Tab-separated table of C-alpha atoms in Angstrom:
chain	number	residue	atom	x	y	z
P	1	UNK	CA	0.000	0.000	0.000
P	2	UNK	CA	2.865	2.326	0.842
P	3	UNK	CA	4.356	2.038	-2.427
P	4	UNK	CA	0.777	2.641	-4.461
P	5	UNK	CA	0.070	5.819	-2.918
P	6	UNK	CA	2.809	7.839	-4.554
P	7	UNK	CA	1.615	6.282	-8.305
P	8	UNK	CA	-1.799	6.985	-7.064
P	9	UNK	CA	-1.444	10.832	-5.914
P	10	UNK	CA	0.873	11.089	-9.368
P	11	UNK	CA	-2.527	10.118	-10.963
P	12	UNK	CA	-4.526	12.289	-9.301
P	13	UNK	CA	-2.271	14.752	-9.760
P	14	UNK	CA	-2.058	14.478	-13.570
P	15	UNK	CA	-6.075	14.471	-13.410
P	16	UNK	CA	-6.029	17.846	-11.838
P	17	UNK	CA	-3.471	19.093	-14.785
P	18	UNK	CA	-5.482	17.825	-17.501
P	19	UNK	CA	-8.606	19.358	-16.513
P	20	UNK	CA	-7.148	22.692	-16.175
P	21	UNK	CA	-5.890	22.569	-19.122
P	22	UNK	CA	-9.150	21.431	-20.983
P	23	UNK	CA	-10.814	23.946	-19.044
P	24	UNK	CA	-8.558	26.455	-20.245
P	25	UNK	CA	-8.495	25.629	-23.836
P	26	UNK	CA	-12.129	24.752	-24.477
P	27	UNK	CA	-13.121	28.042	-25.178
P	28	UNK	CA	-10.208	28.589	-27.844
P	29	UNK	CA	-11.276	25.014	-29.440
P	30	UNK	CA	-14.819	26.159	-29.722
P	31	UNK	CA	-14.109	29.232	-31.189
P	32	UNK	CA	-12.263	27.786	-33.598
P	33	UNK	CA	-14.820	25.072	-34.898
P	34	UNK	CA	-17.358	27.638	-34.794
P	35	UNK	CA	-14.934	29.082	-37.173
P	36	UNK	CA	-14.996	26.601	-39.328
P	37	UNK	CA	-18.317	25.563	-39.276
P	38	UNK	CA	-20.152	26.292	-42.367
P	39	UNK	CA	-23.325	27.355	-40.853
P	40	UNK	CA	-22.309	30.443	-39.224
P	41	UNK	CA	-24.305	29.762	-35.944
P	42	UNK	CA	-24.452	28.622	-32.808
P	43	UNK	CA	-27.204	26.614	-32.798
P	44	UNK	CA	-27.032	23.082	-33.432
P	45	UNK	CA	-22.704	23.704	-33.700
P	46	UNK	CA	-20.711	20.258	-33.212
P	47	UNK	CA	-17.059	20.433	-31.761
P	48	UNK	CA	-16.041	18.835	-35.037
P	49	UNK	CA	-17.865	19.873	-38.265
P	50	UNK	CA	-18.714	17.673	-40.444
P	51	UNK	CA	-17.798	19.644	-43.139
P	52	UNK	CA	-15.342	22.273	-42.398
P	53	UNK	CA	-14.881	25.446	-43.978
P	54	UNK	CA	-13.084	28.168	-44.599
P	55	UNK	CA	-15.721	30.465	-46.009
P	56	UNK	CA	-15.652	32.622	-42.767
P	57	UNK	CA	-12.139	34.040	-42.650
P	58	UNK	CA	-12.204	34.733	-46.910
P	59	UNK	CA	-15.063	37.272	-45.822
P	60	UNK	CA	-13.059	39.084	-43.462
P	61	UNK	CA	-10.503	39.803	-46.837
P	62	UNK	CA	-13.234	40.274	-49.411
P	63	UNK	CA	-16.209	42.672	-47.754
P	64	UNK	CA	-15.406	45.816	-48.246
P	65	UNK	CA	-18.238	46.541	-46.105
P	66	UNK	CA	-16.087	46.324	-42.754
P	67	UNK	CA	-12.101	46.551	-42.739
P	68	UNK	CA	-10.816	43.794	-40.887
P	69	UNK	CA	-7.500	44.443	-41.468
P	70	UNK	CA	-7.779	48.139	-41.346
P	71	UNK	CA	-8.992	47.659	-37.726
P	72	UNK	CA	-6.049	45.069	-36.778
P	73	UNK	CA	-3.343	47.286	-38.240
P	74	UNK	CA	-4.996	50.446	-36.112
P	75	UNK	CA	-5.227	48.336	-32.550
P	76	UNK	CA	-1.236	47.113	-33.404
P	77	UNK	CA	-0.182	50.812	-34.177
P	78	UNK	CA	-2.040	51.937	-31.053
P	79	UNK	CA	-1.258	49.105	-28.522
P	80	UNK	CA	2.391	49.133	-29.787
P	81	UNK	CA	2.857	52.889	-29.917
P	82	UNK	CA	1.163	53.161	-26.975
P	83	UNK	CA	2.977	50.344	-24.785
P	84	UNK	CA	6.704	51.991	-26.316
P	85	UNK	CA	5.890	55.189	-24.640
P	86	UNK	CA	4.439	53.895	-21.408
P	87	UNK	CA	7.467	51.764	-20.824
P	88	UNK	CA	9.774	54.897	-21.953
P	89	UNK	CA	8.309	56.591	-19.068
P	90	UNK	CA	7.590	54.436	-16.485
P	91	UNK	CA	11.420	53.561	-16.900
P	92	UNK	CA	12.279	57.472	-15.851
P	93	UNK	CA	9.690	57.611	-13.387
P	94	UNK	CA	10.756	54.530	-11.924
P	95	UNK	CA	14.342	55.368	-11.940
P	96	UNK	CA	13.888	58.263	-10.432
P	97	UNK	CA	11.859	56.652	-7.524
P	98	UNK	CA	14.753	54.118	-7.035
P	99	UNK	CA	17.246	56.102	-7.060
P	100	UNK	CA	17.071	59.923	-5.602
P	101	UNK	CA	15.651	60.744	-2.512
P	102	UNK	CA	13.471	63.534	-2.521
P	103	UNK	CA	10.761	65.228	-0.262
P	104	UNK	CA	7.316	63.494	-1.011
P	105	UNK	CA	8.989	60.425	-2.591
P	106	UNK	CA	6.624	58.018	-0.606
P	107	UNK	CA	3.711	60.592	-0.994
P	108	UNK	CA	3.983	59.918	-4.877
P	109	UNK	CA	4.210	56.602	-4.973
P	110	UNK	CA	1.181	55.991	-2.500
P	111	UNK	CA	-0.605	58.038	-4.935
P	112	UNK	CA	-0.301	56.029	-8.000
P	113	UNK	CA	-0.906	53.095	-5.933
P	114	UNK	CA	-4.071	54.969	-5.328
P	115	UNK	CA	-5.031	55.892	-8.577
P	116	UNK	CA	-4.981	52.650	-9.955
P	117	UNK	CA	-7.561	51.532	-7.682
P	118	UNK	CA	-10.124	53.507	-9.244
P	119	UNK	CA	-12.343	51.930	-12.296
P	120	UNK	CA	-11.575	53.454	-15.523
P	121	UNK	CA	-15.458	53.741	-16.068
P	122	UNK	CA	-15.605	56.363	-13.094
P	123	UNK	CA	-13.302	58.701	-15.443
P	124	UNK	CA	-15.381	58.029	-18.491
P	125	UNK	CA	-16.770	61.433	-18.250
P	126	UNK	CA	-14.063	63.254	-17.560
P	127	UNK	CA	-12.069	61.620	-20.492
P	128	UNK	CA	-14.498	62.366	-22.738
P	129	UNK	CA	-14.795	66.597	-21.921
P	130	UNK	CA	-10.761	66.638	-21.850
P	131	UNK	CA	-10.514	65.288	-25.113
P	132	UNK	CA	-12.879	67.366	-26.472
P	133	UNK	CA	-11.239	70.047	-24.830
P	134	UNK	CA	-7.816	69.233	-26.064
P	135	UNK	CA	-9.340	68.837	-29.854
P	136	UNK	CA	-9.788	72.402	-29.757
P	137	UNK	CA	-6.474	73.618	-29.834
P	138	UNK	CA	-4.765	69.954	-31.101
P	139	UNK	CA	-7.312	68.331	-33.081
P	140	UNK	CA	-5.127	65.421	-33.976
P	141	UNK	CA	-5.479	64.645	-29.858
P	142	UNK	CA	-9.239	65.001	-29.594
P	143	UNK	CA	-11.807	62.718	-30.065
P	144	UNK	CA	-12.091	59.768	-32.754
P	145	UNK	CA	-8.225	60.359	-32.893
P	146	UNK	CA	-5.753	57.109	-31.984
P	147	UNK	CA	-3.531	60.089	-30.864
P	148	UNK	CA	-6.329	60.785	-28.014
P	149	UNK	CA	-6.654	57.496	-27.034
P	150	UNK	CA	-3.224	56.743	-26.777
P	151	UNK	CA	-3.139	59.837	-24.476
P	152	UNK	CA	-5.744	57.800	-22.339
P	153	UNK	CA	-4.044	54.616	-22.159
P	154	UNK	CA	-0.865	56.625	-21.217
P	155	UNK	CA	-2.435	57.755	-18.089
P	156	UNK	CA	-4.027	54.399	-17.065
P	157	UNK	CA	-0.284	52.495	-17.786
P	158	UNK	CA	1.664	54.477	-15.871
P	159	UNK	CA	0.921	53.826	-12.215
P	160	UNK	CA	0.847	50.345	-11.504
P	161	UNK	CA	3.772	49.343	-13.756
P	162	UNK	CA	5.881	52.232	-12.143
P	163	UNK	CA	5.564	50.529	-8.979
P	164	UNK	CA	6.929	46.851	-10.545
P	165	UNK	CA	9.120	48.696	-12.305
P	166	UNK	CA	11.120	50.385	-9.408
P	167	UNK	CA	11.289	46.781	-7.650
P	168	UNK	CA	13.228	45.653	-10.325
P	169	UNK	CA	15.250	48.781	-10.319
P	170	UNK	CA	16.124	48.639	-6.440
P	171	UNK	CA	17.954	45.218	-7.265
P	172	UNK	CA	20.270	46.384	-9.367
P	173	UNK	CA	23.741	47.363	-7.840
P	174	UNK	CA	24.185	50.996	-7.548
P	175	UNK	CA	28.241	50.667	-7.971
P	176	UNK	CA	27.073	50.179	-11.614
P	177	UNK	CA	26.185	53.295	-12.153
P	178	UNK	CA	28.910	55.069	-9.677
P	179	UNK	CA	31.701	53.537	-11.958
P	180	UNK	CA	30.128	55.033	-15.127
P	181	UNK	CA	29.988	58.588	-13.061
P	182	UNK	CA	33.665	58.338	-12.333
P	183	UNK	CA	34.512	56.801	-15.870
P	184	UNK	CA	33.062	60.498	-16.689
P	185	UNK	CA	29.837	59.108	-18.156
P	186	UNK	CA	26.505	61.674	-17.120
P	187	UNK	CA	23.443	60.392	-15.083
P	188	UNK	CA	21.461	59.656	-18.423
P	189	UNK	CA	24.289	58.243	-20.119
P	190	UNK	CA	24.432	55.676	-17.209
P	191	UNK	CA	20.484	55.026	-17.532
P	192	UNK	CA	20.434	54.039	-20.558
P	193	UNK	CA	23.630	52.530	-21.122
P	194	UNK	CA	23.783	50.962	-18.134
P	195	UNK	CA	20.807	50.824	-15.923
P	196	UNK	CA	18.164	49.728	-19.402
P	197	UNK	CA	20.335	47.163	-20.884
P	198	UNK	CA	19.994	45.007	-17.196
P	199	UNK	CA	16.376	45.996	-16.979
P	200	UNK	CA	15.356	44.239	-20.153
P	201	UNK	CA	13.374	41.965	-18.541
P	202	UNK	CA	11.325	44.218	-16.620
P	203	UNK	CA	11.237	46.272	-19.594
P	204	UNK	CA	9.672	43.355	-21.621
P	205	UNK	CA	7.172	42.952	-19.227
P	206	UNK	CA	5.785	46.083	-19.024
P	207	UNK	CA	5.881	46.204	-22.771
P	208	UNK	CA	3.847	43.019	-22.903
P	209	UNK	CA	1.425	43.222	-20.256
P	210	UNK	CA	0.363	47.292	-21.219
P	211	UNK	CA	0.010	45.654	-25.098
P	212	UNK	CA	-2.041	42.979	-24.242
P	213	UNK	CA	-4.213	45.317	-22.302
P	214	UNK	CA	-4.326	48.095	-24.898
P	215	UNK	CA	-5.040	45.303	-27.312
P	216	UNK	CA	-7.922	43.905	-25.778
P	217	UNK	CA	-9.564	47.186	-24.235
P	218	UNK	CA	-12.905	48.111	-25.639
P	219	UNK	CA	-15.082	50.312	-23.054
P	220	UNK	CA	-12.615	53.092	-23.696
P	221	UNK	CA	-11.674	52.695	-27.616
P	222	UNK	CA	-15.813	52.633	-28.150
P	223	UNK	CA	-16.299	56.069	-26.550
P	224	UNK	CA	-13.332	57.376	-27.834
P	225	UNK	CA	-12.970	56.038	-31.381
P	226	UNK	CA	-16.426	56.803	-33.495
P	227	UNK	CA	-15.351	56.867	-37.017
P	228	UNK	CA	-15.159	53.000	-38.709
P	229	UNK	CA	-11.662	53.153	-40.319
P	230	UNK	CA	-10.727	54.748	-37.051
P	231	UNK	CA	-11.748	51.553	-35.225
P	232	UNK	CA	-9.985	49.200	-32.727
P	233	UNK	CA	-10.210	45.486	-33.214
P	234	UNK	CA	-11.973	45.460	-30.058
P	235	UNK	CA	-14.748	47.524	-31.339
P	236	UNK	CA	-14.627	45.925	-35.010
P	237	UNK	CA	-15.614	42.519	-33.485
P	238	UNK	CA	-18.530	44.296	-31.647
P	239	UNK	CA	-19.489	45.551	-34.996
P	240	UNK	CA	-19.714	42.644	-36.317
P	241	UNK	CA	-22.346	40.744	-33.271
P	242	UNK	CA	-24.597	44.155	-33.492
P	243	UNK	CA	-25.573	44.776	-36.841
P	244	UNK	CA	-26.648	42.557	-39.899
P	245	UNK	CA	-23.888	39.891	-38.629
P	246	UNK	CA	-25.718	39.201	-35.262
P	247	UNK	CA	-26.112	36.017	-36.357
P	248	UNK	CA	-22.799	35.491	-38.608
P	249	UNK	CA	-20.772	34.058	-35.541
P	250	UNK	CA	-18.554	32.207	-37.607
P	251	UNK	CA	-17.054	35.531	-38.791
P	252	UNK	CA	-17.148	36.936	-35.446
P	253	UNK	CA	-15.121	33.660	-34.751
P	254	UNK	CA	-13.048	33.997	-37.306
P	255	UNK	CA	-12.011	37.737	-36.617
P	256	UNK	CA	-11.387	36.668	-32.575
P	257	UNK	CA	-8.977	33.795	-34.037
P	258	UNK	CA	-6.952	36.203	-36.298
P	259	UNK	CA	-6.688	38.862	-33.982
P	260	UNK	CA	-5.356	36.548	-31.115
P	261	UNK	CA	-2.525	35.472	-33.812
P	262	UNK	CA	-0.283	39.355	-33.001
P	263	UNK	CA	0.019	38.467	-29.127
P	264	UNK	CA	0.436	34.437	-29.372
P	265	UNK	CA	3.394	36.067	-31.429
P	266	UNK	CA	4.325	38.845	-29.347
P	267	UNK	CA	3.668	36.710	-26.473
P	268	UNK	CA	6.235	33.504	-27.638
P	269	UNK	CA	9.011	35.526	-28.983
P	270	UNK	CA	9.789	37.172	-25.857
P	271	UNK	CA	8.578	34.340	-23.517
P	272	UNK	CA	12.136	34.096	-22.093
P	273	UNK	CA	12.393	37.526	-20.713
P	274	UNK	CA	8.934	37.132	-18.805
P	275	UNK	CA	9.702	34.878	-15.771
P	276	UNK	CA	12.941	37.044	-14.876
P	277	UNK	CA	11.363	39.973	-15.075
P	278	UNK	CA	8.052	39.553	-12.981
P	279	UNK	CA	10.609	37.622	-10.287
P	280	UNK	CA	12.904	40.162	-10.347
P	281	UNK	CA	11.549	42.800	-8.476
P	282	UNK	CA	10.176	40.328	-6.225
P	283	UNK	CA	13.512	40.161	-3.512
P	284	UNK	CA	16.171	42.820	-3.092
P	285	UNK	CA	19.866	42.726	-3.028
């Protein structure tokens, strides 16, 4: 009996792993065959279809009717553009948190711990009569502008990912950067010679976590954004479920499956950096 009970806890253990990884990938396996699946509903749809298809993803290429890839190329411009500049200045907000000591230091950083505890839909308002406001005297920043919603995801990035941010940088030796001082090297010339090139990971991080959230995000891009070719991929896919394709969900499908492809990419490719740099930050010295 004593030696069965490892094989059997290895078994239930296994059981455990498989389901959670069913669960998780059921939903990406259904939309798929729905994908597939020549009748373009959800009623009466099989896991496997019978005959499979790939009717759905040729419309997303041939209507004119509604730019598919328009919308993908403006969510990649905008979550990539978008993500760049957050990390840019998260890195010198950060940086500066780690390293000077200055009156109100803690203050700050309690406060964009705050912030970020506040819904985004409480500022929906607000965001709406400052962009306004700022299309006024900078239209290109106003409203149905990827320039004003960048502006908005700025302001949402910056908190939260200052704070993991400066974790990381505390770990990082500060005799680094005193060498490069004496070698006659400036204080930006050591940040970004020194102090970036042993943050990548971090730096990948925040890059990847603020895309994937830009990416995705549709509450803000659908008040925002109100022209069609100035659409999001988050709000295209709505498009599709609300008007004559309400019940063309094997486009719908199709679209989520395609759009998923730029961050499975993004996601992969950089896989290696991820690990180091949420751990990190995560012990000093």
């Amino acid at each position: 009996m004593k030696r069965k009970t490892p094989i059997f806890k290895k078994i239930i253990q296994h059981m455990i792993i498989f389901a959670a990884i069913a669960f998780a990938f059921f939903p990406v396996v259904w939309i798929f065959s729905a994908s597939i699946n020549p009748g373009g509903t959800l009623y009466g749809q099989k896991l496997i279809p019978k005959h499979p298809t790939l009717e759905h993803y040729k419309v997303l290429f041939t209507d004119e009717r509604y730019p598919f890839m328009l919308w993908l190329w403006n969510s990649l411009k905008v979550s990539a553009i978008a993500s760049l500049i957050a990390v840019f200045l998260c890195a010198l907000a950060s940086y500066a948190f780690s390293r000077f000591h200055f009156r109100g230091r803690r203050t700050l950083l309690l406060t964009l711990l705050l912030v970020q505890m506040f819904p985004v839909m409480l500022a929906f308002v607000a965001l709406y009569l400052l962009l306004l406001w700022i299309g006024k005297y900078v239209p290109f920043m106003g409203l149905n502008t990827h320039a004003g919603l960048i502006l908005v995801y700025l302001g949402s990035a910056l908190g939260l990912n200052t704070w993991l941010m400066k974790g990381y940088f505390d770990t990082i030796p500060h005799d680094l950067e005193e060498a490069a001082l004496i070698d006659g090297a400036t204080r930006f010339q050591a940040f970004v010679k020194i102090i970036l090139p042993l943050a990548r990971p971090i730096l990948t991080v925040i890059f990847i976590l603020t895309f994937i959230g830009n990416y995705s995000e549709y509450l803000l891009a659908s008040v925002i954004l109100t022209g069609m070719k100035k659409y999001t991929l988050a709000v295209g896919l709505n498009f599709f479920i609300t008007t004559d394709y309400a019940r063309h969900w094997g486009t719908f499908a199709a679209a989520a499956i395609l759009g998923s492809l730029p961050v499975l990419v993004i996601f992969f490719s950089l896989q290696d950096q991820i690990i180091s740099g949420l751990t990190g930050g995560g012990v000093k010295g």
